[in-house]
PDB file of C-alpha atoms in Angstrom:
ATOM      1  CA  MET A  10      83.121 -27.277 123.187  1.00 63.00           C
ATOM      2  CA  SER A  11      86.127 -29.093 124.948  1.00 86.00           C
ATOM      3  CA  ARG A  12      88.917 -30.093 123.005  1.00 95.00           C
ATOM      4  CA  LEU A  13      89.303 -34.536 122.754  1.00 97.00           C
ATOM      5  CA  GLN A  14      91.174 -35.834 125.011  1.00 98.00           C
ATOM      6  CA  ILE A  15      93.631 -39.013 123.062  1.00 98.00           C
ATOM      7  CA  VAL A  16      95.336 -40.768 125.723  1.00 98.00           C
ATOM      8  CA  PHE A  17      98.189 -43.305 124.888  1.00 98.00           C
ATOM      9  CA  ALA A  18      98.673 -45.469 127.867  1.00 98.00           C
ATOM     10  CA  LEU A  19     102.421 -46.587 127.963  1.00 98.00           C
ATOM     11  CA  TYR A  20     104.275 -49.148 130.781  1.00 98.00           C
ATOM     12  CA  PRO A  21     107.784 -50.910 130.335  1.00 97.00           C
ATOM     13  CA  GLY A  22     108.293 -53.334 127.698  1.00 96.00           C
ATOM     14  CA  VAL A  23     105.885 -51.497 125.251  1.00 98.00           C
ATOM     15  CA  THR A  24     106.808 -51.983 121.515  1.00 97.00           C
ATOM     16  CA  HIS A  25     107.650 -48.785 120.692  1.00 97.00           C
ATOM     17  CA  LEU A  26     105.966 -48.674 116.531  1.00 97.00           C
ATOM     18  CA  ASP A  27     103.214 -49.743 118.358  1.00 98.00           C
ATOM     19  CA  PHE A  28     102.026 -45.999 119.651  1.00 96.00           C
ATOM     20  CA  THR A  29     104.610 -44.227 118.222  1.00 98.00           C
ATOM     21  CA  GLY A  30     103.155 -44.995 114.518  1.00 98.00           C
ATOM     22  CA  PRO A  31      99.617 -44.615 115.868  1.00 98.00           C
ATOM     23  CA  HIS A  32     100.825 -41.158 117.331  1.00 98.00           C
ATOM     24  CA  GLN A  33     102.262 -39.508 114.487  1.00 98.00           C
ATOM     25  CA  VAL A  34      99.073 -39.887 111.923  1.00 98.00           C
ATOM     26  CA  LEU A  35      96.956 -39.237 115.227  1.00 98.00           C
ATOM     27  CA  VAL A  36      98.436 -35.971 116.900  1.00 98.00           C
ATOM     28  CA  ARG A  37      96.898 -34.254 113.881  1.00 96.00           C
ATOM     29  CA  THR A  38      93.394 -34.679 115.354  1.00 98.00           C
ATOM     30  CA  PRO A  39      92.268 -31.239 114.895  1.00 97.00           C
ATOM     31  CA  ASP A  40      91.105 -29.448 118.040  1.00 97.00           C
ATOM     32  CA  ALA A  41      92.337 -32.628 120.028  1.00 98.00           C
ATOM     33  CA  ASP A  42      95.194 -33.238 123.131  1.00 98.00           C
ATOM     34  CA  VAL A  43      97.390 -36.387 122.490  1.00 98.00           C
ATOM     35  CA  VAL A  44      99.350 -37.583 125.707  1.00 98.00           C
ATOM     36  CA  VAL A  45     101.749 -39.686 126.199  1.00 98.00           C
ATOM     37  CA  ALA A  46     101.134 -41.215 130.156  1.00 98.00           C
ATOM     38  CA  SER A  47     102.799 -44.111 132.634  1.00 98.00           C
ATOM     39  CA  ALA A  48     102.153 -45.163 136.268  1.00 98.00           C
ATOM     40  CA  GLY A  49     103.984 -41.993 137.735  1.00 98.00           C
ATOM     41  CA  GLY A  50     104.734 -40.484 134.580  1.00 98.00           C
ATOM     42  CA  GLN A  51     108.029 -42.714 135.640  1.00 98.00           C
ATOM     43  CA  ASP A  52     110.470 -43.261 132.183  1.00 98.00           C
ATOM     44  CA  ILE A  53     110.434 -45.856 129.677  1.00 98.00           C
ATOM     45  CA  GLU A  54     112.017 -47.678 127.960  1.00 96.00           C
ATOM     46  CA  ALA A  55     111.509 -49.544 124.683  1.00 94.00           C
ATOM     47  CA  GLU A  56     114.153 -51.165 122.183  1.00 91.00           C
ATOM     48  CA  GLY A  57     116.737 -49.000 123.195  1.00 92.00           C
ATOM     49  CA  LEU A  58     114.738 -45.947 123.354  1.00 95.00           C
ATOM     50  CA  THR A  59     113.635 -43.875 126.348  1.00 97.00           C
ATOM     51  CA  PHE A  60     110.719 -41.934 126.511  1.00 98.00           C
ATOM     52  CA  THR A  61     110.320 -39.391 129.445  1.00 98.00           C
ATOM     53  CA  ARG A  62     108.181 -36.602 130.814  1.00 98.00           C
ATOM     54  CA  LEU A  63     105.425 -38.867 130.384  1.00 98.00           C
ATOM     55  CA  ALA A  64     101.986 -37.977 131.984  1.00 98.00           C
ATOM     56  CA  ASP A  65     100.715 -39.621 134.925  1.00 98.00           C
ATOM     57  CA  LEU A  66      97.972 -41.921 134.074  1.00 98.00           C
ATOM     58  CA  ALA A  67      96.488 -41.150 138.146  1.00 98.00           C
ATOM     59  CA  ALA A  68      96.498 -37.566 137.113  1.00 98.00           C
ATOM     60  CA  ILE A  69      94.421 -37.732 133.957  1.00 98.00           C
ATOM     61  CA  GLU A  70      90.912 -36.862 135.488  1.00 97.00           C
ATOM     62  CA  ARG A  71      89.379 -38.783 132.151  1.00 97.00           C
ATOM     63  CA  CYS A  72      89.950 -39.168 128.175  1.00 98.00           C
ATOM     64  CA  ASP A  73      87.779 -40.003 125.077  1.00 98.00           C
ATOM     65  CA  VAL A  74      90.158 -41.847 123.634  1.00 98.00           C
ATOM     66  CA  LEU A  75      92.532 -44.415 126.172  1.00 98.00           C
ATOM     67  CA  CYS A  76      94.576 -46.231 123.635  1.00 98.00           C
ATOM     68  CA  ILE A  77      96.922 -49.382 124.870  1.00 98.00           C
ATOM     69  CA  PRO A  78     100.244 -50.161 122.703  1.00 98.00           C
ATOM     70  CA  GLY A  79     101.537 -53.522 122.802  1.00 97.00           C
ATOM     71  CA  GLY A  80     104.904 -54.994 123.529  1.00 96.00           C
ATOM     72  CA  PHE A  81     106.736 -57.846 125.473  1.00 94.00           C
ATOM     73  CA  GLY A  82     105.675 -56.208 128.425  1.00 96.00           C
ATOM     74  CA  THR A  83     102.502 -56.746 128.579  1.00 96.00           C
ATOM     75  CA  THR A  84     102.817 -60.060 130.378  1.00 94.00           C
ATOM     76  CA  ALA A  85     104.631 -58.351 133.095  1.00 96.00           C
ATOM     77  CA  ALA A  86     101.033 -55.014 132.025  1.00 97.00           C
ATOM     78  CA  MET A  87      98.430 -57.452 132.560  1.00 96.00           C
ATOM     79  CA  LEU A  88      99.435 -58.201 136.399  1.00 96.00           C
ATOM     80  CA  ASP A  89     100.047 -55.347 137.377  1.00 97.00           C
ATOM     81  CA  GLU A  90      97.167 -53.496 139.228  1.00 96.00           C
ATOM     82  CA  PRO A  91      98.407 -50.239 140.026  1.00 97.00           C
ATOM     83  CA  PHE A  92      98.595 -49.963 136.350  1.00 98.00           C
ATOM     84  CA  MET A  93      95.136 -52.017 135.579  1.00 98.00           C
ATOM     85  CA  ALA A  94      92.760 -50.059 137.718  1.00 97.00           C
ATOM     86  CA  GLN A  95      94.292 -47.163 135.596  1.00 98.00           C
ATOM     87  CA  ILE A  96      93.108 -48.559 132.374  1.00 98.00           C
ATOM     88  CA  ARG A  97      90.011 -49.768 134.229  1.00 98.00           C
ATOM     89  CA  ARG A  98      89.090 -46.479 135.716  1.00 98.00           C
ATOM     90  CA  LEU A  99      90.302 -44.326 131.838  1.00 98.00           C
ATOM     91  CA  GLY A 100      88.278 -47.098 129.892  1.00 98.00           C
ATOM     92  CA  ALA A 101      85.384 -47.063 131.743  1.00 97.00           C
ATOM     93  CA  GLY A 102      84.866 -43.387 130.937  1.00 97.00           C
ATOM     94  CA  ALA A 103      86.323 -43.017 127.488  1.00 98.00           C
ATOM     95  CA  LYS A 104      84.149 -43.036 123.806  1.00 98.00           C
ATOM     96  CA  TYR A 105      86.634 -45.264 122.111  1.00 98.00           C
ATOM     97  CA  LEU A 106      88.108 -48.024 123.455  1.00 98.00           C
ATOM     98  CA  THR A 107      91.717 -48.436 121.061  1.00 98.00           C
ATOM     99  CA  SER A 108      94.734 -50.371 121.337  1.00 98.00           C
ATOM    100  CA  VAL A 109      97.798 -52.054 119.369  1.00 98.00           C
ATOM    101  CA  CYS A 110      99.234 -55.427 118.801  1.00 98.00           C
ATOM    102  CA  THR A 111      99.156 -56.938 122.421  1.00 97.00           C
ATOM    103  CA  GLY A 112      97.745 -54.163 123.679  1.00 98.00           C
ATOM    104  CA  SER A 113      94.423 -55.816 123.340  1.00 98.00           C
ATOM    105  CA  LEU A 114      95.622 -58.441 125.581  1.00 98.00           C
ATOM    106  CA  ILE A 115      95.269 -55.532 128.329  1.00 98.00           C
ATOM    107  CA  LEU A 116      91.608 -54.400 126.948  1.00 98.00           C
ATOM    108  CA  GLY A 117      90.258 -57.727 128.110  1.00 98.00           C
ATOM    109  CA  ALA A 118      92.369 -57.556 131.113  1.00 97.00           C
ATOM    110  CA  ALA A 119      90.409 -54.720 131.706  1.00 98.00           C
ATOM    111  CA  GLY A 120      87.493 -56.645 130.444  1.00 97.00           C
ATOM    112  CA  PHE A 121      86.437 -54.457 128.327  1.00 98.00           C
ATOM    113  CA  LEU A 122      86.571 -57.027 125.596  1.00 98.00           C
ATOM    114  CA  GLN A 123      84.150 -59.755 126.676  1.00 97.00           C
ATOM    115  CA  GLY A 124      82.099 -60.695 123.840  1.00 97.00           C
ATOM    116  CA  ARG A 125      83.607 -58.290 121.404  1.00 98.00           C
ATOM    117  CA  ARG A 126      85.836 -58.802 119.043  1.00 98.00           C
ATOM    118  CA  ALA A 127      89.220 -58.068 118.350  1.00 98.00           C
ATOM    119  CA  ALA A 128      92.237 -58.552 116.833  1.00 98.00           C
ATOM    120  CA  CYS A 129      96.111 -58.566 118.697  1.00 98.00           C
ATOM    121  CA  HIS A 130      99.022 -59.793 116.700  1.00 97.00           C
ATOM    122  CA  TRP A 131      99.212 -62.655 114.383  1.00 96.00           C
ATOM    123  CA  ALA A 132     100.821 -64.700 117.412  1.00 94.00           C
ATOM    124  CA  ALA A 133      99.259 -63.632 120.278  1.00 95.00           C
ATOM    125  CA  ARG A 134      95.342 -64.220 119.082  1.00 95.00           C
ATOM    126  CA  PRO A 135      94.831 -67.464 121.018  1.00 94.00           C
ATOM    127  CA  LEU A 136      94.874 -65.841 124.027  1.00 95.00           C
ATOM    128  CA  LEU A 137      92.414 -63.069 123.601  1.00 96.00           C
ATOM    129  CA  ALA A 138      90.509 -66.287 124.607  1.00 95.00           C
ATOM    130  CA  PRO A 139      90.233 -66.422 128.737  1.00 95.00           C
ATOM    131  CA  PHE A 140      88.543 -63.035 128.294  1.00 97.00           C
ATOM    132  CA  GLY A 141      86.693 -63.859 126.808  1.00 97.00           C
ATOM    133  CA  ALA A 142      87.235 -62.092 122.957  1.00 98.00           C
ATOM    134  CA  ILE A 143      85.685 -62.805 119.963  1.00 98.00           C
ATOM    135  CA  VAL A 144      89.435 -63.055 118.193  1.00 98.00           C
ATOM    136  CA  SER A 145      90.066 -61.488 115.035  1.00 98.00           C
ATOM    137  CA  GLU A 146      92.011 -61.897 112.243  1.00 97.00           C
ATOM    138  CA  ALA A 147      91.970 -58.164 110.330  1.00 97.00           C
ATOM    139  CA  ARG A 148      94.248 -55.903 110.692  1.00 97.00           C
ATOM    140  CA  VAL A 149      91.736 -53.645 112.144  1.00 98.00           C
ATOM    141  CA  GLU A 150      88.683 -54.780 113.756  1.00 98.00           C
ATOM    142  CA  ARG A 151      86.265 -52.393 115.153  1.00 98.00           C
ATOM    143  CA  ASP A 152      83.200 -53.692 117.439  1.00 98.00           C
ATOM    144  CA  GLY A 153      81.188 -50.750 119.045  1.00 97.00           C
ATOM    145  CA  ASN A 154      83.273 -48.264 120.512  1.00 97.00           C
ATOM    146  CA  VAL A 155      85.752 -50.758 120.864  1.00 98.00           C
ATOM    147  CA  ILE A 156      88.439 -50.522 117.565  1.00 98.00           C
ATOM    148  CA  THR A 157      91.690 -52.842 117.413  1.00 98.00           C
ATOM    149  CA  GLY A 158      95.112 -53.208 115.310  1.00 98.00           C
ATOM    150  CA  GLY A 159      96.472 -56.156 114.462  1.00 97.00           C
ATOM    151  CA  GLY A 160     100.220 -56.853 114.876  1.00 96.00           C
ATOM    152  CA  VAL A 161     102.856 -53.079 115.380  1.00 97.00           C
ATOM    153  CA  THR A 162     102.714 -51.451 112.281  1.00 97.00           C
ATOM    154  CA  ALA A 163      99.022 -52.005 111.617  1.00 98.00           C
ATOM    155  CA  GLY A 164      99.059 -49.689 114.534  1.00 98.00           C
ATOM    156  CA  ILE A 165      99.581 -46.862 111.615  1.00 98.00           C
ATOM    157  CA  ASP A 166      96.659 -48.924 109.685  1.00 98.00           C
ATOM    158  CA  PHE A 167      94.170 -48.198 112.809  1.00 98.00           C
ATOM    159  CA  ALA A 168      95.394 -44.835 113.063  1.00 98.00           C
ATOM    160  CA  PHE A 169      93.765 -43.629 109.623  1.00 98.00           C
ATOM    161  CA  VAL A 170      90.903 -45.908 110.793  1.00 98.00           C
ATOM    162  CA  LEU A 171      90.381 -43.560 113.791  1.00 98.00           C
ATOM    163  CA  LEU A 172      91.228 -40.585 112.269  1.00 98.00           C
ATOM    164  CA  GLU A 173      88.452 -41.393 109.822  1.00 98.00           C
ATOM    165  CA  GLU A 174      85.528 -41.079 112.532  1.00 97.00           C
ATOM    166  CA  LEU A 175      87.419 -38.009 115.181  1.00 98.00           C
ATOM    167  CA  ALA A 176      87.712 -35.773 111.956  1.00 98.00           C
ATOM    168  CA  GLY A 177      85.714 -37.342 108.944  1.00 98.00           C
ATOM    169  CA  ARG A 178      87.643 -39.005 105.390  1.00 98.00           C
ATOM    170  CA  ASP A 179      88.737 -36.317 103.593  1.00 98.00           C
ATOM    171  CA  PHE A 180      90.590 -35.277 106.828  1.00 98.00           C
ATOM    172  CA  ALA A 181      91.707 -38.670 106.939  1.00 98.00           C
ATOM    173  CA  GLU A 182      92.815 -39.561 102.802  1.00 98.00           C
ATOM    174  CA  ALA A 183      94.519 -35.639 103.558  1.00 98.00           C
ATOM    175  CA  SER A 184      97.189 -36.543 106.726  1.00 98.00           C
ATOM    176  CA  GLN A 185      97.702 -39.586 104.747  1.00 98.00           C
ATOM    177  CA  LEU A 186      98.774 -37.944 101.721  1.00 98.00           C
ATOM    178  CA  GLY A 187     100.368 -35.995 103.901  1.00 98.00           C
ATOM    179  CA  LEU A 188     102.383 -38.244 105.605  1.00 98.00           C
ATOM    180  CA  GLU A 189     102.980 -40.571 101.941  1.00 98.00           C
ATOM    181  CA  TYR A 190     101.414 -43.867 103.763  1.00 98.00           C
ATOM    182  CA  ALA A 191     101.596 -46.168 100.711  1.00 97.00           C
ATOM    183  CA  PRO A 192     103.039 -49.191 102.352  1.00 95.00           C
ATOM    184  CA  ALA A 193     105.115 -51.013  99.776  1.00 95.00           C
ATOM    185  CA  PRO A 194     106.597 -53.901 101.541  1.00 94.00           C
ATOM    186  CA  PRO A 195     110.409 -55.501  99.827  1.00 96.00           C
ATOM    187  CA  PHE A 196     108.992 -58.891 100.809  1.00 95.00           C
ATOM    188  CA  ASN A 197     105.288 -60.754 101.108  1.00 93.00           C
ATOM    189  CA  SER A 198     105.391 -62.098 104.511  1.00 95.00           C
ATOM    190  CA  GLY A 199     104.388 -59.440 106.784  1.00 95.00           C
ATOM    191  CA  ARG A 200     101.119 -61.929 108.153  1.00 94.00           C
ATOM    192  CA  PRO A 201     101.872 -65.883 108.605  1.00 94.00           C
ATOM    193  CA  GLU A 202      99.417 -67.207 105.681  1.00 94.00           C
ATOM    194  CA  LEU A 203     101.673 -65.116 103.130  1.00 95.00           C
ATOM    195  CA  ALA A 204     105.160 -65.902 105.144  1.00 96.00           C
ATOM    196  CA  ARG A 205     107.169 -69.239 103.068  1.00 96.00           C
ATOM    197  CA  PRO A 206     106.304 -71.939 105.936  1.00 95.00           C
ATOM    198  CA  GLU A 207     110.108 -72.291 106.617  1.00 96.00           C
ATOM    199  CA  ILE A 208     109.932 -67.946 107.703  1.00 96.00           C
ATOM    200  CA  LEU A 209     106.881 -68.802 109.450  1.00 95.00           C
ATOM    201  CA  GLU A 210     108.077 -71.752 111.676  1.00 95.00           C
ATOM    202  CA  GLN A 211     111.241 -70.029 112.448  1.00 95.00           C
ATOM    203  CA  VAL A 212     109.738 -66.957 114.032  1.00 94.00           C
ATOM    204  CA  VAL A 213     107.382 -69.124 115.293  1.00 92.00           C
ATOM    205  CA  ALA A 214     109.739 -70.831 117.213  1.00 92.00           C
ATOM    206  CA  ARG A 215     111.559 -68.199 118.208  1.00 90.00           C
ATOM    207  CA  MET A 216     108.480 -66.739 120.175  1.00 88.00           C
ATOM    208  CA  SER A 217     106.266 -70.471 122.232  1.00 84.00           C
ATOM    209  CA  ALA A 218     108.848 -69.921 125.292  1.00 76.00           C
ATOM    210  CA  PHE A 219     107.670 -66.488 125.336  1.00 77.00           C
ATOM    211  CA  THR A 220     104.184 -67.457 123.926  1.00 80.00           C
ATOM    212  CA  ASP A 221     103.559 -69.885 126.642  1.00 78.00           C
ATOM    213  CA  GLN A 222     104.695 -67.358 129.396  1.00 82.00           C
ATOM    214  CA  ARG A 223     102.092 -64.684 128.076  1.00 84.00           C
ATOM    215  CA  LEU A 224      99.301 -66.885 128.660  1.00 86.00           C
ATOM    216  CA  ASP A 225      99.872 -68.422 132.158  1.00 87.00           C
ATOM    217  CA  ALA A 226      99.524 -64.399 132.704  1.00 88.00           C
ATOM    218  CA  ALA A 227      96.921 -64.178 130.433  1.00 90.00           C
ATOM    219  CA  ASN A 228      94.898 -67.056 132.290  1.00 90.00           C
ATOM    220  CA  THR A 229      95.825 -65.392 135.411  1.00 92.00           C
ATOM    221  CA  ALA A 230      94.560 -61.733 134.791  1.00 92.00           C
ATOM    222  CA  ALA A 231      91.207 -63.083 133.459  1.00 91.00           C
ATOM    223  CA  GLY A 232      90.969 -64.881 136.602  1.00 91.00           C
ATOM    224  CA  ARG A 233      90.823 -62.186 138.426  1.00 89.00           C
ATOM    225  CA  LEU A 234      87.677 -59.835 136.113  1.00 88.00           C
ATOM    226  CA  GLU A 235      84.190 -59.802 137.935  1.00 69.00           C
ATOM    227  CA  PRO A 236      81.327 -62.011 136.962  1.00 56.00           C
ATOM    228  CA  ALA A 237      79.753 -59.608 134.256  1.00 44.00           C
TER     229      ALA A 237
END
């Protein structure tokens, strides 16, 4: 039996926890190879950390699981045709199409979310609409073979959901125990409906200009999709 192939596709401006969190969980998957790749195998800088010795996306023949992390770089990645061509190619043959945070926008730009429920970072949920996706507010959403996580830290929850799918409930629970994943945040402000109004206002104001820019990119990327 061939080994399961799990591929994380990185791009400039990715948020490192979007993939390092799930990677820490999924690297434990039995009989699986976890590959971190980028266009041309280029080094990827992510908020002060540089990830090197990456695989070349174009050299990967196939994968069972394609995972796209999010980040501020999704704006440019959605419009990067050579990168998106590899996402479409690998995704077309993958058993599971997955993402974390704004990585779902890249799945959408590849044409994989039309009529599918998908999660995203709360501030970017409206940007799924141009791709024909059904916006989900869930921390982890599943629609058929599409499994998507919400913003950043939701990627860890997403990874355990996926690990259960790949290796069973007992193995996933044992891995959670081994990693001592028992979140107890010091502040109850991790979602917009929980945060104090003044905190929400600050964050929305900080993100507004970038959200407008990303919406333009989403509309442009959606315009490139071929009719279903």
